[in-house]
Amino acid sequence: MLIRVTEEVLRPEEATAAVESPGAGAIGLFLGVVRDNNKGRRVAYLEYDAYPSMAEKVMREIAEEARDRFGLIDCAVLHRTGRLEIGETSLLIAVSCGHRAASFEGGHWLVDEIKKRVPVWKKEVWEDGEEWIEGPESLGMQAPASMR
Amino acid sequence: MLIRVTEEVLRPEEATAAVESPGAGAIGLFLGVVRDNNKGRRVAYLEYDAYPSMAEKVMREIAEEARDRFGLIDCAVLHRTGRLEIGETSLLIAVSCGHRAASFEGGHWLVDEIKKRVPVWKKEVWEDGEEWIEGPESLGMQAPASMR
Amino acid sequence: MEITVLLFASVAEAAGARRLQLPIEHGDTVATVRDRLLAERPALARFAPNLLYALDEEYVDTAAPVHAGATLALIPPVSGG
Amino acid sequence: MEITVLLFASVAEAAGARRLQLPIEHGDTVATVRDRLLAERPALARFAPNLLYALDEEYVDTAAPVHAGATLALIPPVSGG
């Protein structure tokens, strides 16, 4: 199971190779990519911060849960940090499985969970300012009172 | 829109490059891969036949419908023909879109539709025999009487 | 007047051919051409229940008329992907 | 007795620090450490409503006891992906 938080460029072919298996009939990849706009504002670039060791730990927990829930053969989860330009890949996921449905459902679930609980943060930088984004789906926006 | 039926090896990086766009926040890839088993039998290799010109026409129709239905920015659909060994990619799909949900839903729909109506056929070759597969989801298994 | 008939996969193997030129008559439809072809080549009969037909690369009803120079493809259940 | 406090993203920028060493007392919990930290650094108060806490890389309730040598991370709403 390939799990990594890195400042290096993410390479889809590495993630694909990591999940390949003779029993796999489907491989799904997801690339989260830096978009040139968000909520009607032009984005110049993004800056990602992370708590790398905990992020890798949580990514591994999510990947193991996805494997068990969706019957995946293997999965890979990589997140990039630092400054990312428009078009660059911030999140890279690969899953392998026997049949196609699990590749789509498992991949979708993985991305949803990553956005909830992996300690990574993005700052949007515009021509005229910048802002750290608080993910609307994050656990921090909906955790129980006992965690406050 | 990159649409192709070919005997050449399918390259995911070509499909990704074909759908990249500054407005894309998500890129989804799907690889249909030759599995070493099917219904409990060991598969030695697959042989794909196609009606290439019609297959490309139908793939384009499906891709255009997917783009409109799911609000995709772009998509690429490539199918390989000829002899394919275990682990090789027979079907390659890439979609780009603003947000992640459409990449999974649109990709899943594309694969489902391709299996219904694109004129491509696989022959499974085992140690001790071979068989042309009739896709259980194909239009041919469920078309109206007027088409018979 | 002739049409081209294309055969694929299991059907091509059973027929021993991937392409045939068939004479057609005025008023012929996909169904009449198909019936004549099956009569000539009984090896194809077992595929008939699940065959679909494409006329010039478009799935059609078997009542569709065929015209000289058309391409008719016999499409067994597809299994791409 | 000390713990390490890690700060990230918006919180690190507001604090002007990514890592602090804080003294702790017997019976301290995540909540008591947090309250002391916010009293010392009022610039962090505005983040408090949405903060979560990780103790040694695990999300915890704020009632969790802290131990000497522990690492406490302040986690603003994540926005990876």
Coordinates of C-alpha atoms in Angstrom, one line a residue:
Chain A
M1 CA 0.0 0.0 0.0
L2 CA 1.7 3.1 -1.2
I3 CA 1.1 6.1 1.1
R4 CA 3.0 9.3 0.9
V5 CA 3.0 13.0 1.7
T6 CA 5.7 14.7 -0.4
E7 CA 6.9 18.0 -1.8
E8 CA 7.8 16.2 -5.1
V9 CA 5.7 16.1 -8.2
L10 CA 3.1 13.2 -8.1
R11 CA 3.5 10.7 -10.9
P12 CA 0.3 8.7 -11.8
E13 CA 2.4 5.9 -13.4
E14 CA 4.0 5.3 -10.0
A15 CA 0.7 4.9 -8.3
T16 CA -0.6 2.7 -11.1
A17 CA 2.4 0.4 -10.9
A18 CA 2.0 0.2 -7.1
V19 CA -1.5 -1.2 -7.3
E20 CA -1.1 -3.5 -10.3
S21 CA -2.0 -7.2 -9.8
P22 CA -2.7 -10.2 -12.0
G23 CA -6.1 -10.4 -10.4
A24 CA -7.1 -6.8 -11.2
G25 CA -9.7 -6.2 -13.8
A26 CA -10.0 -2.5 -13.1
I27 CA -7.7 0.2 -12.0
G28 CA -9.1 3.6 -11.1
L29 CA -7.1 6.8 -10.7
F30 CA -8.1 10.1 -9.3
L31 CA -6.1 13.3 -9.6
G32 CA -7.0 16.3 -7.6
V33 CA -5.7 19.2 -9.7
V34 CA -5.2 22.9 -9.0
R35 CA -8.0 24.8 -10.7
D36 CA -7.6 28.4 -12.0
N37 CA -10.7 29.5 -10.2
N38 CA -12.7 28.9 -7.0
K39 CA -16.1 30.4 -6.1
G40 CA -15.8 32.9 -8.9
R41 CA -12.3 34.1 -8.0
R42 CA -9.2 33.7 -10.1
V43 CA -6.6 31.6 -8.3
A44 CA -2.9 32.3 -9.0
Y45 CA -1.5 29.3 -7.2
L46 CA -2.0 27.1 -4.0
E47 CA 0.2 26.6 -1.1
Y48 CA -0.3 23.3 0.8
D49 CA 0.7 22.8 4.5
A50 CA 0.5 19.4 6.2
Y51 CA 1.2 17.5 9.4
P52 CA 3.1 14.9 7.3
S53 CA 3.5 12.0 9.8
M54 CA -0.1 12.2 11.0
A55 CA -1.4 12.7 7.5
E56 CA 0.3 9.5 6.3
K57 CA -1.1 7.7 9.3
V58 CA -4.6 8.8 8.6
M59 CA -4.3 8.2 4.9
R60 CA -3.2 4.6 5.7
E61 CA -6.1 4.1 8.0
I62 CA -8.5 5.4 5.3
A63 CA -6.9 3.2 2.6
E64 CA -7.1 0.1 4.8
E65 CA -10.8 0.8 5.5
A66 CA -11.5 1.4 1.8
R67 CA -9.8 -1.9 0.9
D68 CA -11.9 -3.8 3.4
R69 CA -15.2 -2.0 2.6
F70 CA -15.0 -2.2 -1.2
G71 CA -13.0 -5.4 -1.6
L72 CA -10.1 -3.6 -3.2
I73 CA -6.9 -5.5 -4.1
D74 CA -4.7 -2.5 -3.3
C75 CA -4.7 1.2 -3.2
A76 CA -2.2 4.1 -3.2
V77 CA -2.8 7.6 -1.7
L78 CA -0.3 10.4 -2.3
H79 CA -0.6 14.1 -1.3
R80 CA 1.7 16.8 -2.4
T81 CA 2.6 19.8 -0.3
G82 CA 4.3 23.2 -0.9
R83 CA 3.5 25.6 -3.7
L84 CA 1.4 24.1 -6.5
E85 CA 0.8 25.9 -9.8
I86 CA -2.5 25.7 -11.9
G87 CA -2.8 22.2 -13.5
E88 CA -0.5 20.5 -11.0
T89 CA -1.7 17.4 -9.1
S90 CA -2.2 17.8 -5.3
L91 CA -3.9 14.5 -4.6
L92 CA -3.3 11.2 -6.4
I93 CA -5.3 8.1 -5.7
A94 CA -5.1 4.7 -7.4
V95 CA -7.2 1.6 -6.6
S96 CA -7.2 -1.8 -8.1
C97 CA -10.0 -4.4 -7.9
G98 CA -11.6 -7.3 -9.7
H99 CA -14.5 -5.4 -11.2
R100 CA -15.2 -1.8 -12.2
A101 CA -17.9 -0.8 -9.7
A102 CA -15.6 -1.0 -6.7
S103 CA -13.0 1.2 -8.5
F104 CA -15.4 4.0 -8.8
E105 CA -17.2 3.6 -5.5
G106 CA -14.1 2.9 -3.5
G107 CA -12.2 5.8 -5.1
H108 CA -15.0 8.2 -4.5
W109 CA -15.2 7.2 -0.8
L110 CA -11.5 7.5 -0.4
V111 CA -11.5 11.1 -1.7
D112 CA -14.4 12.0 0.5
E113 CA -12.8 10.6 3.6
I114 CA -9.4 12.3 2.8
K115 CA -11.2 15.6 2.7
K116 CA -12.8 15.0 6.0
R117 CA -9.9 14.0 8.2
V118 CA -6.4 14.1 6.7
P119 CA -4.4 17.0 8.3
V120 CA -3.5 18.9 5.1
W121 CA -4.5 22.5 4.4
K122 CA -4.5 24.7 1.3
K123 CA -4.0 28.4 1.0
E124 CA -5.5 30.0 -2.1
V125 CA -3.4 32.8 -3.4
W126 CA -5.0 35.4 -5.6
E127 CA -3.7 38.5 -7.4
D128 CA -4.7 40.6 -4.5
G129 CA -4.7 38.5 -1.4
E130 CA -4.8 35.0 0.0
E131 CA -6.8 32.8 2.4
W132 CA -6.4 29.5 4.2
I133 CA -9.3 27.4 3.1
E134 CA -11.4 25.6 5.8
G135 CA -12.8 22.5 4.1
P136 CA -16.7 22.6 4.4
E137 CA -16.6 18.8 4.6
S138 CA -13.9 18.6 7.2
L139 CA -14.4 16.9 10.5
G140 CA -13.4 20.3 12.1
M141 CA -16.7 21.8 10.8
Q142 CA -18.9 19.0 12.2
A143 CA -17.1 17.2 15.1
P144 CA -19.0 16.4 18.3
A145 CA -18.8 18.8 21.3
S146 CA -16.5 16.4 23.2
M147 CA -13.8 17.2 20.7
R148 CA -14.0 21.0 21.2
Chain B
M1 CA -12.1 14.7 -27.4
L2 CA -9.6 11.9 -27.9
I3 CA -11.4 8.8 -29.2
R4 CA -9.4 5.8 -30.6
V5 CA -9.6 2.1 -31.4
T6 CA -6.0 0.9 -31.8
E7 CA -3.8 -2.2 -31.7
E8 CA -1.1 -0.1 -30.0
V9 CA -0.4 -0.1 -26.2
L10 CA -2.7 2.4 -24.4
R11 CA -0.8 5.1 -22.5
P12 CA -2.7 6.7 -19.5
E13 CA -0.4 9.8 -19.7
E14 CA -1.6 10.5 -23.2
A15 CA -5.3 10.3 -22.1
T16 CA -4.6 12.5 -19.1
A17 CA -2.8 15.1 -21.3
A18 CA -5.7 15.1 -23.7
V19 CA -8.3 16.1 -21.0
E20 CA -6.2 18.6 -19.0
S21 CA -7.6 22.1 -18.7
P22 CA -6.9 25.1 -16.4
G23 CA -10.5 24.8 -15.2
A24 CA -10.2 21.2 -14.2
G25 CA -10.2 20.4 -10.4
A26 CA -10.5 16.7 -10.9
I27 CA -9.2 14.2 -13.5
G28 CA -10.5 10.6 -13.3
L29 CA -8.9 7.7 -15.1
F30 CA -10.3 4.2 -15.6
L31 CA -8.2 1.3 -16.9
G32 CA -9.9 -1.9 -17.9
V33 CA -7.2 -4.5 -17.4
V34 CA -6.8 -8.1 -18.5
R35 CA -7.4 -10.3 -15.4
D36 CA -5.8 -13.7 -14.9
N37 CA -9.2 -15.3 -14.1
N38 CA -12.9 -15.1 -15.0
K39 CA -15.7 -17.1 -13.4
G40 CA -13.3 -19.4 -11.7
R41 CA -11.3 -20.2 -14.9
R42 CA -7.6 -19.2 -15.4
V43 CA -7.3 -17.0 -18.4
A44 CA -4.1 -17.2 -20.5
Y45 CA -4.8 -14.1 -22.6
L46 CA -7.5 -12.2 -24.4
E47 CA -8.1 -11.5 -28.1
Y48 CA -10.1 -8.4 -28.9
D49 CA -12.0 -8.0 -32.2
A50 CA -13.7 -4.7 -33.2
Y51 CA -15.6 -2.9 -35.9
P52 CA -13.2 0.0 -35.6
S53 CA -15.0 2.8 -37.5
M54 CA -18.3 2.2 -35.9
A55 CA -16.7 1.6 -32.4
E56 CA -15.1 5.0 -32.6
K57 CA -18.4 6.6 -33.8
V58 CA -20.3 5.1 -30.8
M59 CA -17.5 5.9 -28.4
R60 CA -17.7 9.5 -29.5
E61 CA -21.5 9.6 -29.1
I62 CA -21.2 8.2 -25.6
A63 CA -18.4 10.6 -24.7
E64 CA -20.5 13.6 -25.9
E65 CA -23.5 12.4 -24.0
A66 CA -21.4 11.9 -20.8
R67 CA -19.9 15.4 -21.2
D68 CA -23.4 17.0 -21.4
R69 CA -25.0 14.8 -18.7
F70 CA -22.2 15.2 -16.1
G71 CA -20.9 18.6 -17.0
L72 CA -17.5 17.2 -17.9
I73 CA -14.9 19.5 -19.4
D74 CA -13.5 16.8 -21.7
C75 CA -13.1 13.1 -22.0
A76 CA -11.0 10.5 -23.7
V77 CA -12.0 7.0 -24.6
L78 CA -9.5 4.5 -26.1
H79 CA -9.9 0.8 -26.7
R80 CA -7.2 -1.6 -27.7
T81 CA -7.7 -4.6 -30.0
G82 CA -5.7 -7.7 -30.9
R83 CA -4.0 -10.0 -28.4
L84 CA -3.7 -8.7 -24.9
E85 CA -1.7 -10.4 -22.1
I86 CA -2.6 -10.5 -18.4
G87 CA -2.1 -7.0 -16.9
E88 CA -2.4 -5.1 -20.1
T89 CA -5.0 -2.3 -20.5
S90 CA -7.9 -2.9 -22.9
L91 CA -10.0 0.1 -22.1
L92 CA -8.7 3.5 -21.1
I93 CA -11.0 6.4 -20.1
A94 CA -10.1 9.8 -18.8
V95 CA -12.4 12.6 -17.8
S96 CA -11.8 16.1 -16.5
C97 CA -14.3 18.3 -14.6
G98 CA -14.5 21.0 -12.1
H99 CA -15.3 18.9 -9.0
R100 CA -14.7 15.3 -8.0
A101 CA -18.2 13.8 -8.0
A102 CA -18.7 14.2 -11.7
S103 CA -15.4 12.5 -12.4
F104 CA -16.5 9.3 -10.6
E105 CA -20.1 9.3 -11.7
G106 CA -19.3 10.3 -15.3
G107 CA -16.5 7.8 -15.6
H108 CA -18.7 5.0 -14.2
W109 CA -21.5 5.9 -16.6
L110 CA -19.1 5.9 -19.6
V111 CA -17.8 2.4 -18.8
D112 CA -21.3 1.1 -18.4
E113 CA -22.4 2.5 -21.7
I114 CA -19.3 1.3 -23.5
K115 CA -20.0 -2.2 -22.4
K116 CA -23.6 -1.9 -23.6
R117 CA -23.1 -0.7 -27.2
V118 CA -19.6 -0.3 -28.5
P119 CA -18.9 -3.0 -31.1
V120 CA -15.9 -4.7 -29.6
W121 CA -15.6 -8.3 -28.6
K122 CA -13.3 -10.3 -26.4
K123 CA -12.3 -13.9 -26.7
E124 CA -11.0 -15.6 -23.6
V125 CA -8.3 -18.1 -24.3
W126 CA -7.6 -20.7 -21.6
E127 CA -5.0 -23.5 -21.4
D128 CA -7.5 -25.9 -22.9
G129 CA -9.9 -23.9 -25.0
E130 CA -11.4 -20.5 -25.9
E131 CA -14.7 -18.7 -26.1
W132 CA -16.0 -15.5 -27.5
I133 CA -17.7 -13.6 -24.6
E134 CA -21.2 -12.3 -24.9
G135 CA -21.4 -9.3 -22.6
P136 CA -24.3 -9.8 -20.2
E137 CA -24.9 -6.1 -20.1
S138 CA -24.7 -5.7 -23.9
L139 CA -27.6 -4.2 -25.9
G140 CA -27.6 -7.5 -27.8
M141 CA -28.9 -9.3 -24.7
Q142 CA -31.8 -6.9 -24.1
A143 CA -32.7 -5.1 -27.3
P144 CA -36.3 -4.6 -28.3
A145 CA -38.0 -7.1 -30.7
S146 CA -37.9 -4.6 -33.5
M147 CA -34.1 -4.9 -33.6
R148 CA -34.3 -8.7 -34.1
Chain C
M1 CA -27.4 -4.1 -56.7
E2 CA -25.1 -5.2 -53.9
I3 CA -24.4 -4.6 -50.3
T4 CA -21.4 -5.3 -48.1
V5 CA -21.9 -7.5 -45.0
L6 CA -19.4 -7.4 -42.2
L7 CA -19.0 -10.2 -39.8
F8 CA -17.1 -10.1 -36.5
A9 CA -15.8 -12.3 -33.6
S10 CA -17.8 -15.5 -33.1
V11 CA -19.8 -14.9 -36.3
A12 CA -16.8 -14.3 -38.4
E13 CA -15.2 -17.5 -37.1
A14 CA -18.3 -19.6 -37.8
A15 CA -18.7 -18.1 -41.3
G16 CA -15.0 -18.3 -42.1
A17 CA -15.3 -14.8 -43.5
R18 CA -15.2 -11.2 -42.3
R19 CA -16.7 -9.5 -45.3
L20 CA -19.3 -10.7 -47.9
Q21 CA -20.8 -9.0 -51.0
L22 CA -24.5 -9.9 -51.3
P23 CA -26.9 -9.1 -54.1
I24 CA -30.1 -7.3 -52.9
E25 CA -33.5 -6.8 -54.5
H26 CA -35.8 -3.9 -54.5
G27 CA -37.7 -3.8 -51.2
D28 CA -35.1 -5.7 -49.3
T29 CA -34.9 -4.9 -45.6
V30 CA -32.3 -5.9 -43.0
A31 CA -34.6 -8.8 -42.1
T32 CA -34.9 -10.1 -45.6
V33 CA -31.1 -9.9 -46.2
R34 CA -30.5 -11.6 -42.9
D35 CA -33.0 -14.4 -43.7
R36 CA -31.4 -15.1 -47.1
L37 CA -27.9 -15.1 -45.5
L38 CA -28.9 -17.6 -42.8
A39 CA -30.5 -19.9 -45.4
E40 CA -27.2 -19.9 -47.4
R41 CA -25.0 -20.3 -44.3
P42 CA -26.7 -22.6 -41.7
A43 CA -23.6 -22.3 -39.5
L44 CA -24.8 -18.8 -38.6
A45 CA -28.3 -19.8 -37.4
R46 CA -27.3 -20.3 -33.8
F47 CA -26.2 -16.7 -33.5
A48 CA -29.4 -15.2 -34.9
P49 CA -31.3 -14.9 -31.6
N50 CA -28.8 -12.5 -30.1
L51 CA -27.7 -10.6 -33.2
L52 CA -28.2 -6.9 -33.7
Y53 CA -27.7 -5.1 -37.0
A54 CA -25.9 -1.9 -37.9
L55 CA -26.6 -0.3 -41.2
D56 CA -23.8 2.1 -42.2
E57 CA -22.5 2.1 -38.6
E58 CA -25.9 2.8 -36.9
Y59 CA -27.9 0.2 -35.0
V60 CA -31.2 -0.2 -36.8
D61 CA -34.5 -2.0 -36.6
T62 CA -34.6 -5.1 -38.8
A63 CA -37.5 -3.5 -40.8
A64 CA -35.0 -0.9 -42.1
P65 CA -34.7 -0.9 -45.9
V66 CA -31.2 -1.6 -47.3
H67 CA -29.9 0.4 -50.3
A68 CA -27.3 -0.5 -52.9
G69 CA -23.8 0.1 -51.6
A70 CA -24.8 0.0 -48.0
T71 CA -22.7 -1.7 -45.3
L72 CA -24.6 -4.1 -43.1
A73 CA -22.8 -5.4 -39.9
L74 CA -24.0 -8.4 -37.9
I75 CA -23.3 -7.5 -34.3
P76 CA -23.2 -10.3 -31.7
P77 CA -23.5 -9.2 -28.1
V78 CA -20.6 -6.9 -27.5
S79 CA -18.1 -7.5 -24.7
G80 CA -15.6 -4.7 -24.8
G81 CA -14.1 -3.0 -21.8
Chain D
M1 CA 7.1 18.3 32.5
E2 CA 6.7 19.6 29.0
I3 CA 4.7 18.9 25.9
T4 CA 5.3 19.8 22.3
V5 CA 2.5 21.8 20.6
L6 CA 2.4 21.8 16.8
L7 CA 0.7 24.6 14.8
F8 CA -0.3 24.5 11.1
A9 CA -1.6 26.7 8.3
S10 CA -3.7 29.7 9.5
V11 CA -2.9 29.0 13.1
A12 CA 0.8 28.8 12.6
E13 CA 0.7 32.1 10.6
A14 CA -1.3 33.8 13.4
A15 CA 1.0 32.5 16.1
G16 CA 4.2 33.2 14.1
A17 CA 5.3 29.7 15.2
R18 CA 4.9 26.1 14.1
R19 CA 6.2 24.5 17.3
L20 CA 6.1 25.4 20.9
Q21 CA 7.3 23.7 24.1
L22 CA 4.7 24.2 26.9
P23 CA 5.0 23.2 30.6
I24 CA 2.2 21.0 31.8
E25 CA 1.0 20.2 35.3
H26 CA -0.3 17.0 36.8
G27 CA -3.9 16.5 35.8
D28 CA -3.7 18.6 32.6
T29 CA -6.0 17.7 29.7
V30 CA -6.1 18.8 26.1
A31 CA -8.7 21.4 27.2
T32 CA -6.6 22.9 30.1
V33 CA -3.5 23.1 27.9
R34 CA -5.5 24.8 25.1
D35 CA -7.1 27.3 27.5
R36 CA -3.7 28.3 28.9
L37 CA -2.3 28.6 25.4
L38 CA -5.2 30.8 24.2
A39 CA -4.8 33.0 27.3
E40 CA -1.1 33.5 26.4
R41 CA -1.7 34.1 22.7
P42 CA -5.0 36.0 22.2
A43 CA -4.3 36.0 18.4
L44 CA -5.3 32.3 18.4
A45 CA -8.7 32.9 20.0
R46 CA -10.6 33.3 16.7
F47 CA -9.6 29.8 15.6
A48 CA -10.8 28.1 18.8
P49 CA -14.4 27.4 17.7
N50 CA -13.3 25.2 14.8
L51 CA -10.1 23.6 16.1
L52 CA -9.7 19.9 16.7
Y53 CA -6.8 18.3 18.6
A54 CA -4.5 15.4 17.9
L55 CA -2.5 13.9 20.7
D56 CA 0.4 11.8 19.4
E57 CA -1.2 11.9 15.9
E58 CA -4.6 10.7 16.9
Y59 CA -7.8 12.9 17.1
V60 CA -8.9 13.1 20.7
D61 CA -11.6 14.4 22.9
T62 CA -10.5 17.6 24.7
A63 CA -11.0 15.7 28.0
A64 CA -8.1 13.5 27.2
P65 CA -5.2 13.7 29.7
V66 CA -1.8 14.9 28.4
H67 CA 1.4 13.3 29.5
A68 CA 5.0 14.6 29.6
G69 CA 6.7 14.3 26.2
A70 CA 3.4 14.2 24.3
T71 CA 2.8 16.0 21.0
L72 CA -0.4 18.0 20.8
A73 CA -1.4 19.3 17.4
L74 CA -3.9 22.1 16.9
I75 CA -5.9 21.1 13.8
P76 CA -7.9 23.8 12.0
P77 CA -10.5 22.5 9.5
V78 CA -8.6 20.4 7.0
S79 CA -8.8 21.3 3.3
G80 CA -6.6 18.7 1.5
G81 CA -7.4 17.1 -1.8

